[in-house]
Amino acid sequence: MRIEEDLKLDFKDVLIRPKRSTLTSRSEVDISREFVFRHSGKPYRGIPIIGANMDTVGTFEMARALARHDLAVALHKHYGEAELVRFFKEISGAATVFYSMGIAKTDYEKFRRVKEEAGDTITHVCVDVANGYTKMFIDFLRKLRDNHPQIVIMAGNVVTGEMAEELILDGADIVKVGIGPGSVCTTRKMAGVGYPQLSAIIECADAAHGLGGLICADGGCTSPGDLAKAFGGGADFIMLGGMLAGHAECSGEIVEQDGRRKMRFYGMSSRTAMEKYSGSVAEYRATEGKEVLIDYRGPVENTLRDILGGVRSACTYVGARKLKELSKRTTFVRVARQLNEVFGA
Ligand code: 5GP
């Protein structure tokens, strides 16, 4: 047994220190980014925020709504083949949409069939599993990269620099970073495993950038300020679940509670999701996600305005004319956590 004594940080442990700025208005800030992906060589331009591939959030409707603002979506894994083919053909060139898959043989076969039909309209793929540290995952990633040299691959999830490097060397253009921080994730509680998300971002970004790779910070953002901190810490992309949940473009069921409209939102490893897609929770495993009811918020448009406005505002406070400059201009100040926050008093 070993104990790592280094301090590891979450979003709530820091604030961004303001810096002298010559910007006069938030409208002067450009929050889009341009990248050329390491393996696929494909260019990217857009606002680097991705709707999560959860079945409530990663929907066709969300993809269309976010595309209007140059944001991306990772579609959830449970769409049927015919509807996926239809969607990719229809949206081709007009949006960044990730086809999502796990690493089972059936996942790969489904992808192969959909890709055969949809052809080059599928340009981005997200391969994710709860634990990106297994040999099986690495073997899958290598095979995918060998067979599809021109596809942009986002792969994860991991939380440490050495594994971010490994995934990039195995073929990932973008490494997805986050174990345990998700709003409906219970991994930290159920397995005791995880890593404070801001430190995971800082360490993985440093490792990935050293190899010309990119990272996507996945999970744990609960406010626009958290996105600013994630970008400030070095995230190239950010994936959002909870912040995009509860909208008209989501697929969750709407229910009435105390006279208010609420929407069901649940983790993809929750009992709700497992019963929906596998019929039950397998005997050997525990659920690592939960279900919550969140306020129904109507079209995602207004929420997007808040999110993008918050990120723009952070840029003006530190004098970053472009989102690209935010991490270079970020100094985090550590904040003392209140005892009542630590102990829940
Ligand atoms: P959020 O933005 O809601 O904080 O986090 C979204 C991320 O949580 C997803 O992209 C995914 O990585 C993660 N996630 C979604 N469902 C589950 C789950 O049931 N269990 C765990 N451990 N993580 C989940």
Short mmCIF file of C-alpha atoms and ligand atoms in Angstrom, two decimals:
data_model
loop_
_atom_site.label_atom_id
_atom_site.label_comp_id
_atom_site.label_asym_id
_atom_site.label_seq_id
_atom_site.Cartn_x
_atom_site.Cartn_y
_atom_site.Cartn_z
CA MET A 1 0.00 0.00 0.00
CA ARG A 2 1.14 3.52 -0.78
CA ILE A 3 -0.29 6.94 -0.05
CA GLU A 4 0.17 9.78 -2.50
CA GLU A 5 0.49 12.94 -0.46
CA ASP A 6 0.33 15.49 -3.31
CA LEU A 7 -2.66 17.73 -3.14
CA LYS A 8 -5.28 16.93 -5.81
CA LEU A 9 -7.94 19.46 -6.67
CA ASP A 10 -11.58 19.55 -7.69
CA PHE A 11 -13.31 22.50 -9.35
CA LYS A 12 -14.64 23.75 -6.04
CA ASP A 13 -11.15 23.94 -4.52
CA VAL A 14 -10.02 26.83 -6.72
CA LEU A 15 -11.01 30.12 -8.29
CA ILE A 16 -9.43 31.84 -11.27
CA ARG A 17 -7.40 34.90 -10.35
CA PRO A 18 -8.35 38.02 -12.39
CA LYS A 19 -5.61 39.59 -14.51
CA ARG A 20 -5.10 42.91 -16.21
CA SER A 21 -7.03 42.94 -19.47
CA THR A 22 -7.41 45.20 -22.46
CA LEU A 23 -10.71 43.64 -23.49
CA THR A 24 -13.64 46.00 -23.29
CA SER A 25 -16.51 43.62 -23.95
CA ARG A 26 -17.32 39.93 -23.76
CA SER A 27 -18.34 40.10 -27.38
CA GLU A 28 -14.65 40.50 -28.29
CA VAL A 29 -13.90 37.00 -27.01
CA ASP A 30 -13.72 34.11 -29.47
CA ILE A 31 -14.56 30.87 -27.69
CA SER A 32 -14.16 28.59 -30.67
CA ARG A 33 -11.02 26.53 -31.19
CA GLU A 34 -9.17 25.10 -34.13
CA PHE A 35 -7.25 21.85 -33.95
CA VAL A 36 -5.70 19.35 -36.30
CA PHE A 37 -6.07 15.89 -34.83
CA ARG A 38 -2.88 13.92 -34.25
CA HIS A 39 -3.77 10.63 -35.92
CA SER A 40 -6.62 11.31 -38.29
CA GLY A 41 -5.11 14.60 -39.48
CA LYS A 42 -8.64 16.03 -39.66
CA PRO A 43 -9.14 19.72 -38.91
CA TYR A 44 -11.65 20.89 -36.30
CA ARG A 45 -13.23 24.28 -35.77
CA GLY A 46 -16.02 24.95 -33.31
CA ILE A 47 -16.87 25.55 -29.69
CA PRO A 48 -15.24 22.58 -27.98
CA ILE A 49 -18.16 21.47 -25.82
CA ILE A 50 -19.72 18.05 -26.35
CA GLY A 51 -23.10 16.76 -25.16
CA ALA A 52 -22.55 13.49 -23.25
CA ASN A 53 -23.40 10.12 -24.77
CA MET A 54 -26.00 9.39 -22.11
CA ASP A 55 -29.32 8.23 -23.52
CA THR A 56 -31.15 11.24 -22.07
CA VAL A 57 -28.68 13.84 -23.42
CA GLY A 58 -26.86 12.43 -26.46
CA THR A 59 -29.92 12.55 -28.72
CA PHE A 60 -30.40 13.47 -32.38
CA GLU A 61 -32.44 16.50 -31.26
CA MET A 62 -29.63 17.68 -28.96
CA ALA A 63 -27.11 17.22 -31.79
CA ARG A 64 -29.19 19.48 -34.05
CA ALA A 65 -29.71 22.12 -31.33
CA LEU A 66 -26.04 22.23 -30.31
CA ALA A 67 -24.89 22.29 -33.93
CA ARG A 68 -26.65 25.63 -34.35
CA HIS A 69 -24.05 27.04 -31.92
CA ASP A 70 -21.11 25.03 -33.26
CA LEU A 71 -21.08 22.62 -30.33
CA ALA A 72 -20.80 18.85 -30.71
CA VAL A 73 -22.66 15.81 -29.41
CA ALA A 74 -21.64 12.24 -28.72
CA LEU A 75 -24.72 10.22 -29.56
CA HIS A 76 -25.77 7.60 -27.03
CA LYS A 77 -25.09 3.94 -27.79
CA HIS A 78 -28.65 2.71 -27.92
CA TYR A 79 -29.93 4.03 -31.24
CA GLY A 80 -30.83 1.44 -33.84
CA GLU A 81 -28.69 0.97 -36.95
CA ALA A 82 -31.16 2.28 -39.51
CA GLU A 83 -31.89 5.50 -37.62
CA LEU A 84 -28.17 6.11 -37.10
CA VAL A 85 -27.46 5.72 -40.81
CA ARG A 86 -30.32 8.07 -41.67
CA PHE A 87 -29.16 10.66 -39.14
CA PHE A 88 -25.50 10.67 -40.15
CA LYS A 89 -26.40 11.02 -43.82
CA GLU A 90 -28.76 13.88 -43.04
CA ILE A 91 -26.43 15.83 -40.73
CA SER A 92 -23.25 15.15 -42.69
CA GLY A 93 -20.91 18.15 -42.82
CA ALA A 94 -23.28 20.34 -40.81
CA ALA A 95 -22.26 19.27 -37.31
CA THR A 96 -19.64 17.47 -35.27
CA VAL A 97 -21.30 14.28 -34.12
CA PHE A 98 -19.51 11.39 -32.45
CA TYR A 99 -20.73 7.83 -33.03
CA SER A 100 -20.38 6.16 -29.59
CA MET A 101 -19.53 2.59 -28.84
CA GLY A 102 -18.26 0.27 -26.15
CA ILE A 103 -15.66 -2.44 -26.72
CA ALA A 104 -17.74 -5.59 -26.99
CA LYS A 105 -17.58 -7.59 -30.22
CA THR A 106 -21.21 -6.71 -30.85
CA ASP A 107 -20.38 -2.99 -30.54
CA TYR A 108 -17.72 -3.27 -33.21
CA GLU A 109 -19.94 -5.28 -35.52
CA LYS A 110 -22.75 -2.76 -35.18
CA PHE A 111 -20.30 0.06 -35.94
CA ARG A 112 -18.97 -1.77 -38.99
CA ARG A 113 -22.45 -2.24 -40.41
CA VAL A 114 -23.53 1.36 -39.73
CA LYS A 115 -20.26 2.70 -41.18
CA GLU A 116 -20.68 0.57 -44.27
CA GLU A 117 -24.08 2.18 -44.91
CA ALA A 118 -23.31 5.71 -43.69
CA GLY A 119 -19.83 5.77 -45.28
CA ASP A 120 -17.76 8.90 -44.80
CA THR A 121 -20.60 10.74 -43.08
CA ILE A 122 -19.26 9.18 -39.86
CA THR A 123 -16.10 11.13 -39.13
CA HIS A 124 -15.87 11.09 -35.32
CA VAL A 125 -16.08 8.14 -32.96
CA CYS A 126 -16.19 8.00 -29.16
CA VAL A 127 -15.08 4.71 -27.61
CA ASP A 128 -15.68 4.79 -23.92
CA VAL A 129 -15.80 2.46 -20.99
CA ALA A 130 -15.99 3.16 -17.28
CA ASN A 131 -12.42 1.90 -16.84
CA GLY A 132 -10.02 2.76 -19.66
CA TYR A 133 -7.11 0.99 -17.96
CA THR A 134 -7.67 -2.53 -19.25
CA LYS A 135 -5.66 -4.37 -21.88
CA MET A 136 -8.89 -5.26 -23.62
CA PHE A 137 -9.65 -1.57 -24.07
CA ILE A 138 -6.21 -0.82 -25.46
CA ASP A 139 -6.38 -3.76 -27.88
CA PHE A 140 -9.77 -2.53 -29.09
CA LEU A 141 -8.49 1.01 -29.58
CA ARG A 142 -5.48 -0.19 -31.57
CA LYS A 143 -7.66 -2.32 -33.81
CA LEU A 144 -10.06 0.55 -34.38
CA ARG A 145 -7.23 2.90 -35.27
CA ASP A 146 -5.61 0.36 -37.61
CA ASN A 147 -8.86 -0.21 -39.45
CA HIS A 148 -9.92 3.44 -39.56
CA PRO A 149 -6.87 5.70 -39.94
CA GLN A 150 -8.97 8.69 -41.01
CA ILE A 151 -11.52 8.72 -38.24
CA VAL A 152 -11.24 11.09 -35.28
CA ILE A 153 -11.17 8.85 -32.21
CA MET A 154 -11.99 10.01 -28.71
CA ALA A 155 -11.22 7.30 -26.15
CA GLY A 156 -11.44 6.88 -22.38
CA ASN A 157 -12.03 7.19 -19.56
CA VAL A 158 -8.79 7.61 -17.68
CA VAL A 159 -7.50 10.11 -15.10
CA THR A 160 -3.73 9.83 -15.02
CA GLY A 161 -1.00 11.20 -17.25
CA GLU A 162 0.69 7.91 -18.05
CA MET A 163 -2.55 6.38 -19.27
CA ALA A 164 -3.43 9.49 -21.30
CA GLU A 165 -0.07 9.05 -23.06
CA GLU A 166 -0.72 5.36 -23.60
CA LEU A 167 -4.09 5.99 -25.25
CA ILE A 168 -2.65 8.63 -27.54
CA LEU A 169 0.15 6.30 -28.61
CA ASP A 170 -2.49 3.60 -29.21
CA GLY A 171 -4.43 5.77 -31.62
CA ALA A 172 -6.64 8.23 -29.71
CA ASP A 173 -6.85 11.77 -31.04
CA ILE A 174 -8.69 12.87 -27.90
CA VAL A 175 -8.41 11.21 -24.49
CA LYS A 176 -11.57 11.35 -22.40
CA VAL A 177 -10.71 12.21 -18.80
CA GLY A 178 -12.86 11.57 -15.73
CA ILE A 179 -13.57 8.71 -13.36
CA GLY A 180 -16.09 9.44 -10.67
CA PRO A 181 -16.96 13.14 -11.04
CA GLY A 182 -20.27 12.79 -12.95
CA SER A 183 -23.43 14.32 -11.51
CA VAL A 184 -25.26 10.97 -11.51
CA CYS A 185 -22.19 8.81 -11.01
CA THR A 186 -21.71 6.83 -7.80
CA THR A 187 -18.35 5.20 -8.59
CA ARG A 188 -16.58 7.09 -5.82
CA LYS A 189 -19.14 5.80 -3.35
CA MET A 190 -19.56 2.28 -4.66
CA ALA A 191 -15.96 1.46 -5.59
CA GLY A 192 -13.98 4.07 -3.68
CA VAL A 193 -12.18 4.80 -6.96
CA GLY A 194 -11.68 8.17 -8.62
CA TYR A 195 -9.49 11.22 -8.98
CA PRO A 196 -10.28 14.88 -8.27
CA GLN A 197 -11.33 16.15 -11.67
CA LEU A 198 -9.38 19.40 -11.97
CA SER A 199 -6.10 17.65 -11.14
CA ALA A 200 -6.97 14.85 -13.57
CA ILE A 201 -7.49 17.47 -16.28
CA ILE A 202 -4.25 19.33 -15.50
CA GLU A 203 -2.15 16.16 -15.40
CA CYS A 204 -3.72 14.45 -18.43
CA ALA A 205 -3.64 17.63 -20.54
CA ASP A 206 0.04 18.06 -19.79
CA ALA A 207 0.77 14.46 -20.77
CA ALA A 208 -1.42 14.48 -23.89
CA HIS A 209 -0.22 17.84 -25.18
CA GLY A 210 3.36 16.62 -24.89
CA LEU A 211 2.52 14.03 -27.55
CA GLY A 212 0.41 16.30 -29.74
CA GLY A 213 -2.82 14.80 -28.42
CA LEU A 214 -5.88 16.42 -26.91
CA ILE A 215 -8.13 15.77 -23.94
CA CYS A 216 -11.83 16.03 -23.25
CA ALA A 217 -12.74 16.74 -19.61
CA ASP A 218 -15.73 14.53 -18.93
CA GLY A 219 -17.98 15.02 -15.93
CA GLY A 220 -18.26 17.17 -12.85
CA CYS A 221 -19.13 20.55 -14.38
CA THR A 222 -22.12 21.96 -12.54
CA SER A 223 -21.88 25.63 -13.54
CA PRO A 224 -20.35 27.73 -16.34
CA GLY A 225 -17.51 28.64 -13.95
CA ASP A 226 -16.53 24.96 -13.78
CA LEU A 227 -16.14 24.93 -17.57
CA ALA A 228 -13.90 28.00 -17.31
CA LYS A 229 -11.79 26.16 -14.72
CA ALA A 230 -11.60 23.03 -16.88
CA PHE A 231 -10.49 25.02 -19.93
CA GLY A 232 -8.15 27.03 -17.68
CA GLY A 233 -6.65 23.75 -16.44
CA GLY A 234 -5.87 22.67 -20.00
CA ALA A 235 -8.96 20.84 -21.27
CA ASP A 236 -9.29 21.06 -25.04
CA PHE A 237 -12.87 19.77 -25.03
CA ILE A 238 -15.46 19.46 -22.27
CA MET A 239 -18.26 16.89 -22.12
CA LEU A 240 -21.47 17.83 -20.35
CA GLY A 241 -24.22 15.56 -19.04
CA GLY A 242 -26.14 17.11 -16.16
CA MET A 243 -25.83 20.70 -17.36
CA LEU A 244 -27.57 19.77 -20.61
CA ALA A 245 -30.15 17.48 -18.99
CA GLY A 246 -33.78 18.45 -18.36
CA HIS A 247 -34.31 20.14 -21.72
CA ALA A 248 -36.80 19.72 -24.52
CA GLU A 249 -34.12 18.06 -26.68
CA CYS A 250 -33.52 15.34 -24.05
CA SER A 251 -35.28 12.02 -24.04
CA GLY A 252 -36.06 11.70 -20.31
CA GLU A 253 -39.58 11.21 -19.08
CA ILE A 254 -41.31 14.34 -17.74
CA VAL A 255 -43.14 13.96 -14.42
CA GLU A 256 -45.06 16.31 -12.12
CA GLN A 257 -43.75 16.77 -8.59
CA ASP A 258 -45.14 19.31 -6.13
CA GLY A 259 -46.78 21.13 -9.02
CA ARG A 260 -43.50 21.45 -10.95
CA ARG A 261 -42.43 19.74 -14.13
CA LYS A 262 -39.40 17.52 -13.61
CA MET A 263 -37.44 15.29 -15.94
CA ARG A 264 -35.81 11.96 -15.18
CA PHE A 265 -32.04 11.93 -15.57
CA TYR A 266 -29.96 8.88 -14.77
CA GLY A 267 -26.44 7.50 -15.07
CA MET A 268 -25.71 4.96 -17.78
CA SER A 269 -24.63 2.49 -15.09
CA SER A 270 -27.67 3.13 -12.92
CA ARG A 271 -30.32 0.53 -12.21
CA THR A 272 -32.71 2.49 -14.45
CA ALA A 273 -30.38 2.27 -17.45
CA MET A 274 -29.38 -1.34 -16.85
CA GLU A 275 -32.97 -2.48 -16.53
CA LYS A 276 -33.92 -0.53 -19.64
CA TYR A 277 -31.17 -1.95 -21.84
CA SER A 278 -30.10 -5.25 -20.26
CA GLY A 279 -33.34 -6.25 -18.56
CA SER A 280 -31.73 -6.30 -15.11
CA VAL A 281 -28.59 -5.59 -13.10
CA ALA A 282 -26.20 -8.54 -13.50
CA GLU A 283 -25.69 -10.45 -10.26
CA TYR A 284 -21.93 -9.89 -10.06
CA ARG A 285 -22.07 -6.12 -10.37
CA ALA A 286 -23.28 -3.12 -8.40
CA THR A 287 -24.83 -0.08 -9.99
CA GLU A 288 -22.47 2.87 -10.33
CA GLY A 289 -25.00 5.51 -11.22
CA LYS A 290 -28.18 6.96 -9.84
CA GLU A 291 -31.42 8.49 -11.05
CA VAL A 292 -32.47 12.02 -10.17
CA LEU A 293 -35.40 14.28 -11.01
CA ILE A 294 -34.33 17.66 -12.28
CA ASP A 295 -36.36 20.75 -13.11
CA TYR A 296 -37.63 20.75 -16.67
CA ARG A 297 -35.96 23.72 -18.37
CA GLY A 298 -37.51 23.89 -21.85
CA PRO A 299 -35.33 24.39 -24.93
CA VAL A 300 -31.57 24.07 -24.38
CA GLU A 301 -31.01 27.42 -26.13
CA ASN A 302 -31.21 29.57 -22.96
CA THR A 303 -28.96 27.29 -20.97
CA LEU A 304 -26.40 27.40 -23.77
CA ARG A 305 -26.40 31.17 -23.68
CA ASP A 306 -25.56 31.04 -19.95
CA ILE A 307 -22.81 28.47 -20.44
CA LEU A 308 -21.14 30.25 -23.33
CA GLY A 309 -21.59 33.65 -21.62
CA GLY A 310 -19.87 32.34 -18.49
CA VAL A 311 -16.87 31.05 -20.42
CA ARG A 312 -16.63 34.34 -22.34
CA SER A 313 -16.78 36.23 -19.07
CA ALA A 314 -13.91 34.16 -17.59
CA CYS A 315 -11.84 35.03 -20.66
CA THR A 316 -12.43 38.76 -20.18
CA TYR A 317 -11.43 38.56 -16.49
CA VAL A 318 -8.00 37.19 -17.39
CA GLY A 319 -7.53 39.08 -20.64
CA ALA A 320 -7.87 36.11 -23.00
CA ARG A 321 -9.10 37.29 -26.38
CA LYS A 322 -9.41 33.68 -27.53
CA LEU A 323 -10.35 30.54 -25.62
CA LYS A 324 -6.99 29.13 -26.65
CA GLU A 325 -5.27 31.73 -24.44
CA LEU A 326 -7.33 30.95 -21.35
CA SER A 327 -5.13 28.21 -19.93
CA LYS A 328 -1.96 30.24 -20.48
CA ARG A 329 -3.53 33.15 -18.62
CA THR A 330 -5.00 31.07 -15.80
CA THR A 331 -3.63 31.20 -12.29
CA PHE A 332 -5.74 29.24 -9.85
CA VAL A 333 -6.06 30.40 -6.28
CA ARG A 334 -6.88 27.74 -3.77
CA VAL A 335 -9.87 28.39 -1.58
CA ALA A 336 -10.22 27.03 1.93
CA ARG A 337 -13.11 24.63 2.04
CA GLN A 338 -15.68 25.39 4.69
CA LEU A 339 -15.93 22.75 7.37
CA ASN A 340 -19.66 22.51 6.84
CA GLU A 341 -19.04 21.68 3.19
CA VAL A 342 -16.55 18.96 4.09
CA PHE A 343 -18.74 17.43 6.77
CA GLY A 344 -22.09 18.24 5.21
CA ALA A 345 -23.23 20.08 8.36
P1 5GP B 1 -21.92 15.29 -15.70
O1 5GP B 1 -21.69 16.30 -16.76
O2 5GP B 1 -23.36 14.90 -15.57
O3 5GP B 1 -21.31 15.67 -14.38
O4 5GP B 1 -21.11 13.99 -16.13
C1 5GP B 1 -21.38 13.31 -17.33
C2 5GP B 1 -20.50 12.10 -17.40
O5 5GP B 1 -20.78 11.19 -16.32
C3 5GP B 1 -20.73 11.22 -18.62
O6 5GP B 1 -20.18 11.75 -19.79
C4 5GP B 1 -20.10 9.91 -18.20
O7 5GP B 1 -18.70 9.91 -18.37
C5 5GP B 1 -20.38 9.88 -16.71
N1 5GP B 1 -21.48 8.96 -16.39
C6 5GP B 1 -22.71 8.88 -16.96
N2 5GP B 1 -23.46 7.92 -16.39
C7 5GP B 1 -22.69 7.36 -15.44
C8 5GP B 1 -22.90 6.30 -14.51
O8 5GP B 1 -23.97 5.70 -14.40
N3 5GP B 1 -21.84 5.97 -13.73
C9 5GP B 1 -20.64 6.62 -13.80
N4 5GP B 1 -19.65 6.22 -13.02
N5 5GP B 1 -20.43 7.65 -14.65
C10 5GP B 1 -21.44 8.00 -15.45
#
